[in-house]
Each structure stands twice: as C-alpha cells, then as structure tokens.
mmCIF file with all atom_site columns, C-alpha atoms in Angstrom:
data_model
loop_
_atom_site.group_PDB
_atom_site.id
_atom_site.type_symbol
_atom_site.label_atom_id
_atom_site.label_alt_id
_atom_site.label_comp_id
_atom_site.label_asym_id
_atom_site.label_entity_id
_atom_site.label_seq_id
_atom_site.pdbx_PDB_ins_code
_atom_site.Cartn_x
_atom_site.Cartn_y
_atom_site.Cartn_z
_atom_site.occupancy
_atom_site.B_iso_or_equiv
_atom_site.pdbx_formal_charge
_atom_site.auth_seq_id
_atom_site.auth_comp_id
_atom_site.auth_asym_id
_atom_site.auth_atom_id
_atom_site.pdbx_PDB_model_num
ATOM 1   C CA . MET A 1 1   ? -25.208 -37.385 2.838   1.00 44.00 ? 4   MET A CA 1
ATOM 2   C CA . PRO A 1 2   ? -21.546 -37.617 4.066   1.00 51.00 ? 5   PRO A CA 1
ATOM 3   C CA . LEU A 1 3   ? -19.659 -40.996 3.571   1.00 49.00 ? 6   LEU A CA 1
ATOM 4   C CA . SER A 1 4   ? -18.687 -43.001 6.404   1.00 49.00 ? 7   SER A CA 1
ATOM 5   C CA . GLU A 1 5   ? -14.975 -43.689 6.933   1.00 49.00 ? 8   GLU A CA 1
ATOM 6   C CA . ASN A 1 6   ? -15.088 -47.108 5.853   1.00 43.00 ? 9   ASN A CA 1
ATOM 7   C CA . THR A 1 7   ? -17.204 -46.547 2.705   1.00 44.00 ? 10  THR A CA 1
ATOM 8   C CA . LEU A 1 8   ? -14.863 -43.576 1.760   1.00 44.00 ? 11  LEU A CA 1
ATOM 9   C CA . TRP A 1 9   ? -11.594 -45.907 1.360   1.00 43.00 ? 12  TRP A CA 1
ATOM 10  C CA . CYS A 1 10  ? -13.544 -48.634 -0.383  1.00 42.00 ? 13  CYS A CA 1
ATOM 11  C CA . LEU A 1 11  ? -15.085 -46.469 -3.352  1.00 42.00 ? 14  LEU A CA 1
ATOM 12  C CA . THR A 1 12  ? -13.502 -46.040 -6.803  1.00 46.00 ? 15  THR A CA 1
ATOM 13  C CA . VAL A 1 13  ? -12.309 -42.162 -6.453  1.00 52.00 ? 16  VAL A CA 1
ATOM 14  C CA . ASP A 1 14  ? -14.343 -40.610 -9.354  1.00 68.00 ? 17  ASP A CA 1
ATOM 15  C CA . GLU A 1 15  ? -14.679 -36.951 -10.365 1.00 70.00 ? 18  GLU A CA 1
ATOM 16  C CA . GLU A 1 16  ? -17.394 -36.239 -7.603  1.00 67.00 ? 19  GLU A CA 1
ATOM 17  C CA . LEU A 1 17  ? -15.884 -37.795 -4.858  1.00 66.00 ? 20  LEU A CA 1
ATOM 18  C CA . GLN A 1 18  ? -12.549 -36.023 -5.750  1.00 65.00 ? 21  GLN A CA 1
ATOM 19  C CA . ARG A 1 19  ? -14.549 -32.766 -5.208  1.00 68.00 ? 22  ARG A CA 1
ATOM 20  C CA . ARG A 1 20  ? -16.254 -33.606 -1.991  1.00 69.00 ? 23  ARG A CA 1
ATOM 21  C CA . LEU A 1 21  ? -13.145 -34.992 -0.549  1.00 68.00 ? 24  LEU A CA 1
ATOM 22  C CA . ALA A 1 22  ? -11.352 -31.421 -1.376  1.00 69.00 ? 25  ALA A CA 1
ATOM 23  C CA . ALA A 1 23  ? -14.296 -29.693 -0.061  1.00 67.00 ? 26  ALA A CA 1
ATOM 24  C CA . ASN A 1 24  ? -14.114 -31.477 3.358   1.00 70.00 ? 27  ASN A CA 1
ATOM 25  C CA . GLU A 1 25  ? -10.240 -30.268 3.496   1.00 70.00 ? 28  GLU A CA 1
ATOM 26  C CA . VAL A 1 26  ? -10.801 -26.554 2.294   1.00 71.00 ? 29  VAL A CA 1
ATOM 27  C CA . ILE A 1 27  ? -13.370 -26.281 5.199   1.00 72.00 ? 30  ILE A CA 1
ATOM 28  C CA . PHE A 1 28  ? -10.380 -27.441 7.762   1.00 72.00 ? 31  PHE A CA 1
ATOM 29  C CA . ARG A 1 29  ? -8.060  -25.216 5.912   1.00 73.00 ? 32  ARG A CA 1
ATOM 30  C CA . ASP A 1 30  ? -10.159 -22.004 6.324   1.00 73.00 ? 33  ASP A CA 1
ATOM 31  C CA . VAL A 1 31  ? -10.628 -23.112 10.049  1.00 68.00 ? 34  VAL A CA 1
ATOM 32  C CA . ASN A 1 32  ? -6.821  -23.112 10.292  1.00 68.00 ? 35  ASN A CA 1
ATOM 33  C CA . GLU A 1 33  ? -6.762  -19.517 8.069   1.00 73.00 ? 36  GLU A CA 1
ATOM 34  C CA . SER A 1 34  ? -8.727  -18.267 11.078  1.00 62.00 ? 37  SER A CA 1
ATOM 35  C CA . ILE A 1 35  ? -6.479  -19.603 13.764  1.00 66.00 ? 38  ILE A CA 1
ATOM 36  C CA . GLU A 1 36  ? -3.316  -18.227 12.135  1.00 67.00 ? 39  GLU A CA 1
ATOM 37  C CA . ARG A 1 37  ? -4.884  -14.641 11.923  1.00 60.00 ? 40  ARG A CA 1
ATOM 38  C CA . GLY A 1 38  ? -5.886  -15.002 15.330  1.00 59.00 ? 41  GLY A CA 1
ATOM 39  C CA . GLN A 1 39  ? -2.232  -15.298 16.589  1.00 55.00 ? 42  GLN A CA 1
ATOM 40  C CA . TRP A 1 40  ? -0.546  -12.128 18.221  1.00 54.00 ? 43  TRP A CA 1
ATOM 41  C CA . PRO A 1 41  ? 2.427   -10.423 16.386  1.00 56.00 ? 44  PRO A CA 1
ATOM 42  C CA . GLY A 1 42  ? 5.770   -11.998 17.765  1.00 61.00 ? 45  GLY A CA 1
ATOM 43  C CA . GLU A 1 43  ? 4.384   -15.455 18.177  1.00 61.00 ? 46  GLU A CA 1
ATOM 44  C CA . ALA A 1 44  ? 5.771   -16.744 14.826  1.00 60.00 ? 47  ALA A CA 1
ATOM 45  C CA . ASP A 1 45  ? 8.199   -19.297 16.680  1.00 70.00 ? 48  ASP A CA 1
ATOM 46  C CA . SER A 1 46  ? 5.709   -20.584 18.901  1.00 76.00 ? 49  SER A CA 1
ATOM 47  C CA . GLN A 1 47  ? 3.850   -23.783 18.270  1.00 84.00 ? 50  GLN A CA 1
ATOM 48  C CA . VAL A 1 48  ? -0.104  -23.339 17.572  1.00 84.00 ? 51  VAL A CA 1
ATOM 49  C CA . GLY A 1 49  ? -2.756  -26.192 17.525  1.00 86.00 ? 52  GLY A CA 1
ATOM 50  C CA . PHE A 1 50  ? -4.134  -26.500 13.879  1.00 88.00 ? 53  PHE A CA 1
ATOM 51  C CA . ARG A 1 51  ? -6.685  -28.804 12.822  1.00 89.00 ? 54  ARG A CA 1
ATOM 52  C CA . CYS A 1 52  ? -5.884  -31.729 10.824  1.00 93.00 ? 55  CYS A CA 1
ATOM 53  C CA . GLU A 1 53  ? -7.049  -30.960 7.260   1.00 89.00 ? 56  GLU A CA 1
ATOM 54  C CA . CYS A 1 54  ? -7.964  -34.471 6.106   1.00 88.00 ? 57  CYS A CA 1
ATOM 55  C CA . ALA A 1 55  ? -11.375 -35.689 4.716   1.00 82.00 ? 58  ALA A CA 1
ATOM 56  C CA . ARG A 1 56  ? -11.790 -38.156 7.396   1.00 83.00 ? 59  ARG A CA 1
ATOM 57  C CA . LEU A 1 57  ? -15.315 -37.803 8.906   1.00 79.00 ? 60  LEU A CA 1
ATOM 58  C CA . GLY A 1 58  ? -15.167 -36.861 12.823  1.00 85.00 ? 61  GLY A CA 1
ATOM 59  C CA . CYS A 1 59  ? -11.533 -35.986 12.765  1.00 88.00 ? 62  CYS A CA 1
ATOM 60  C CA . ASN A 1 60  ? -10.748 -33.436 15.058  1.00 89.00 ? 63  ASN A CA 1
ATOM 61  C CA . LEU A 1 61  ? -7.022  -33.990 15.805  1.00 94.00 ? 64  LEU A CA 1
ATOM 62  C CA . LEU A 1 62  ? -4.693  -31.052 16.022  1.00 92.00 ? 65  LEU A CA 1
ATOM 63  C CA . LEU A 1 63  ? -1.100  -30.694 14.999  1.00 92.00 ? 66  LEU A CA 1
ATOM 64  C CA . ASN A 1 64  ? 1.308   -28.417 16.635  1.00 91.00 ? 67  ASN A CA 1
ATOM 65  C CA . LEU A 1 65  ? 3.059   -26.268 14.009  1.00 91.00 ? 68  LEU A CA 1
ATOM 66  C CA . THR A 1 66  ? 4.645   -22.822 14.015  1.00 90.00 ? 69  THR A CA 1
ATOM 67  C CA . LEU A 1 67  ? 3.449   -20.111 11.952  1.00 85.00 ? 70  LEU A CA 1
ATOM 68  C CA . ALA A 1 68  ? 6.002   -20.770 9.599   1.00 86.00 ? 71  ALA A CA 1
ATOM 69  C CA . GLU A 1 69  ? 5.355   -24.175 9.176   1.00 91.00 ? 72  GLU A CA 1
ATOM 70  C CA . TYR A 1 70  ? 2.157   -23.477 8.280   1.00 88.00 ? 73  TYR A CA 1
ATOM 71  C CA . GLU A 1 71  ? 2.690   -20.917 5.971   1.00 88.00 ? 74  GLU A CA 1
ATOM 72  C CA . HIS A 1 72  ? 5.095   -23.110 4.270   1.00 93.00 ? 75  HIS A CA 1
ATOM 73  C CA . VAL A 1 73  ? 2.094   -25.638 3.540   1.00 93.00 ? 76  VAL A CA 1
ATOM 74  C CA . ARG A 1 74  ? -0.025  -22.859 2.514   1.00 90.00 ? 77  ARG A CA 1
ATOM 75  C CA . SER A 1 75  ? 2.565   -21.783 -0.092  1.00 92.00 ? 78  SER A CA 1
ATOM 76  C CA . ASP A 1 76  ? 0.842   -23.775 -2.315  1.00 94.00 ? 79  ASP A CA 1
ATOM 77  C CA . PRO A 1 77  ? -3.044  -23.930 -2.772  1.00 92.00 ? 80  PRO A CA 1
ATOM 78  C CA . ARG A 1 78  ? -3.185  -27.483 -3.742  1.00 93.00 ? 81  ARG A CA 1
ATOM 79  C CA . ARG A 1 79  ? -1.120  -28.625 -0.380  1.00 94.00 ? 82  ARG A CA 1
ATOM 80  C CA . PHE A 1 80  ? -2.829  -29.708 2.964   1.00 93.00 ? 83  PHE A CA 1
ATOM 81  C CA . VAL A 1 81  ? -1.689  -30.566 6.235   1.00 95.00 ? 84  VAL A CA 1
ATOM 82  C CA . MET A 1 82  ? -2.598  -33.781 7.972   1.00 95.00 ? 85  MET A CA 1
ATOM 83  C CA . ILE A 1 83  ? -1.922  -36.446 10.774  1.00 95.00 ? 86  ILE A CA 1
ATOM 84  C CA . SER A 1 84  ? 0.269   -39.204 9.190   1.00 95.00 ? 87  SER A CA 1
ATOM 85  C CA . GLY A 1 85  ? -1.986  -42.014 7.692   1.00 94.00 ? 88  GLY A CA 1
ATOM 86  C CA . HIS A 1 86  ? -4.856  -39.643 7.262   1.00 94.00 ? 89  HIS A CA 1
ATOM 87  C CA . GLU A 1 87  ? -3.915  -39.036 3.485   1.00 92.00 ? 90  GLU A CA 1
ATOM 88  C CA . VAL A 1 88  ? -6.104  -40.734 0.659   1.00 88.00 ? 91  VAL A CA 1
ATOM 89  C CA . PRO A 1 89  ? -3.458  -42.091 -2.023  1.00 90.00 ? 92  PRO A CA 1
ATOM 90  C CA . ASN A 1 90  ? -5.924  -42.016 -4.798  1.00 86.00 ? 93  ASN A CA 1
ATOM 91  C CA . VAL A 1 91  ? -6.568  -38.376 -4.743  1.00 85.00 ? 94  VAL A CA 1
ATOM 92  C CA . GLU A 1 92  ? -3.337  -36.569 -3.397  1.00 91.00 ? 95  GLU A CA 1
ATOM 93  C CA . THR A 1 93  ? 0.260   -37.239 -3.129  1.00 95.00 ? 96  THR A CA 1
ATOM 94  C CA . VAL A 1 94  ? 2.482   -37.065 -0.029  1.00 97.00 ? 97  VAL A CA 1
ATOM 95  C CA . ILE A 1 95  ? 4.958   -33.989 -0.645  1.00 96.00 ? 98  ILE A CA 1
ATOM 96  C CA . GLU A 1 96  ? 6.632   -34.280 2.498   1.00 97.00 ? 99  GLU A CA 1
ATOM 97  C CA . ASP A 1 97  ? 6.556   -36.568 5.761   1.00 97.00 ? 100 ASP A CA 1
ATOM 98  C CA . ARG A 1 98  ? 7.548   -34.734 9.123   1.00 94.00 ? 101 ARG A CA 1
ATOM 99  C CA . GLY A 1 99  ? 6.726   -37.925 11.041  1.00 93.00 ? 102 GLY A CA 1
ATOM 100 C CA . ASP A 1 100 ? 3.604   -36.710 13.097  1.00 91.00 ? 103 ASP A CA 1
ATOM 101 C CA . TYR A 1 101 ? 2.033   -35.203 10.143  1.00 96.00 ? 104 TYR A CA 1
ATOM 102 C CA . VAL A 1 102 ? 2.285   -34.972 6.128   1.00 97.00 ? 105 VAL A CA 1
ATOM 103 C CA . ILE A 1 103 ? 2.102   -32.458 3.633   1.00 97.00 ? 106 ILE A CA 1
ATOM 104 C CA . VAL A 1 104 ? -0.064  -33.434 0.720   1.00 96.00 ? 107 VAL A CA 1
ATOM 105 C CA . GLU A 1 105 ? -1.019  -32.075 -2.436  1.00 95.00 ? 108 GLU A CA 1
ATOM 106 C CA . LYS A 1 106 ? -4.256  -32.744 -4.189  1.00 90.00 ? 109 LYS A CA 1
ATOM 107 C CA . ARG A 1 107 ? -4.255  -33.967 -8.011  1.00 89.00 ? 110 ARG A CA 1
ATOM 108 C CA . ASP A 1 108 ? -6.748  -33.859 -10.526 1.00 85.00 ? 111 ASP A CA 1
ATOM 109 C CA . ASP A 1 109 ? -10.247 -32.583 -9.931  1.00 81.00 ? 112 ASP A CA 1
ATOM 110 C CA . ALA A 1 110 ? -9.439  -32.552 -6.248  1.00 79.00 ? 113 ALA A CA 1
ATOM 111 C CA . GLY A 1 111 ? -6.507  -30.234 -6.866  1.00 84.00 ? 114 GLY A CA 1
ATOM 112 C CA . ALA A 1 112 ? -8.244  -27.721 -9.200  1.00 83.00 ? 115 ALA A CA 1
ATOM 113 C CA . HIS A 1 113 ? -11.111 -27.540 -6.512  1.00 79.00 ? 116 HIS A CA 1
ATOM 114 C CA . ALA A 1 114 ? -8.920  -26.796 -3.513  1.00 82.00 ? 117 ALA A CA 1
ATOM 115 C CA . GLU A 1 115 ? -7.223  -24.236 -5.881  1.00 87.00 ? 118 GLU A CA 1
ATOM 116 C CA . SER A 1 116 ? -10.249 -22.333 -6.889  1.00 85.00 ? 119 SER A CA 1
ATOM 117 C CA . CYS A 1 117 ? -11.532 -22.358 -3.182  1.00 79.00 ? 120 CYS A CA 1
ATOM 118 C CA . ASP A 1 118 ? -8.175  -20.866 -1.964  1.00 81.00 ? 121 ASP A CA 1
ATOM 119 C CA . PRO A 1 119 ? -9.007  -17.495 -0.076  1.00 75.00 ? 122 PRO A CA 1
ATOM 120 C CA . ARG A 1 120 ? -5.502  -16.469 -1.207  1.00 74.00 ? 123 ARG A CA 1
ATOM 121 C CA . THR A 1 121 ? -5.656  -16.741 -4.627  1.00 75.00 ? 124 THR A CA 1
#
C-alpha cells in the first residue's frame, strides 16, 4: 500500500523504505527516458517537459530541461532531477541546486536499487 505524503516524511528511513522511494523515482526516470527518446533530431537545445522524479505520491509536476541538461543528470545512474523541495534528505543528497530544480544522488540501499534498475547500465 502506498504511503501518504505526511506519513512518508515522518518515518525513519529503513532499508525497505529506501528501496520503495528509489522504486518510485525509477518509474519516473523511465517515463523521462521515453520522453527523451521521442524528441526529433536537432531539438537538443529546445526545452522539454520532463517529469519530476521525486518519490512524492501524486506529484505530476514538470521541469523544463534541454536534452543536454537531462543527459547531465543521467550521466550517473544514482542521480535524479526533481522540483526544489521534493528531495528526501535521509535518502538522497542534493548534488546541484539549479533554482527551480535540484539534482539529487541516492545513497545506500536506495542508490544501489536505482543503479541496478538503470536501463543504461
């Protein structure tokens, strides 16, 4: 059963919760991979609406990134892009703060899960 947003932030982050958080974010990363594949050649400099890759239930916010910006995030299988403030500090570290969005890196079990589920590795 999915956790509500309020419950999620109050829990101690154990290994199982880390895996579930990473699994949610991996799903949105897969969606973004499909969005990226659907772009026409020559559109690399155009902004595209990518899904926020956070673990918040019900989040359907979009981030406007170029393909190069998204590729920068995807250069590491433990990294995800999300709206600023959607990160979970007990599970991920903000690597870059771009104002409207942040790039986070999963740690521990969440990082290992994200890496093992990366379609590029």
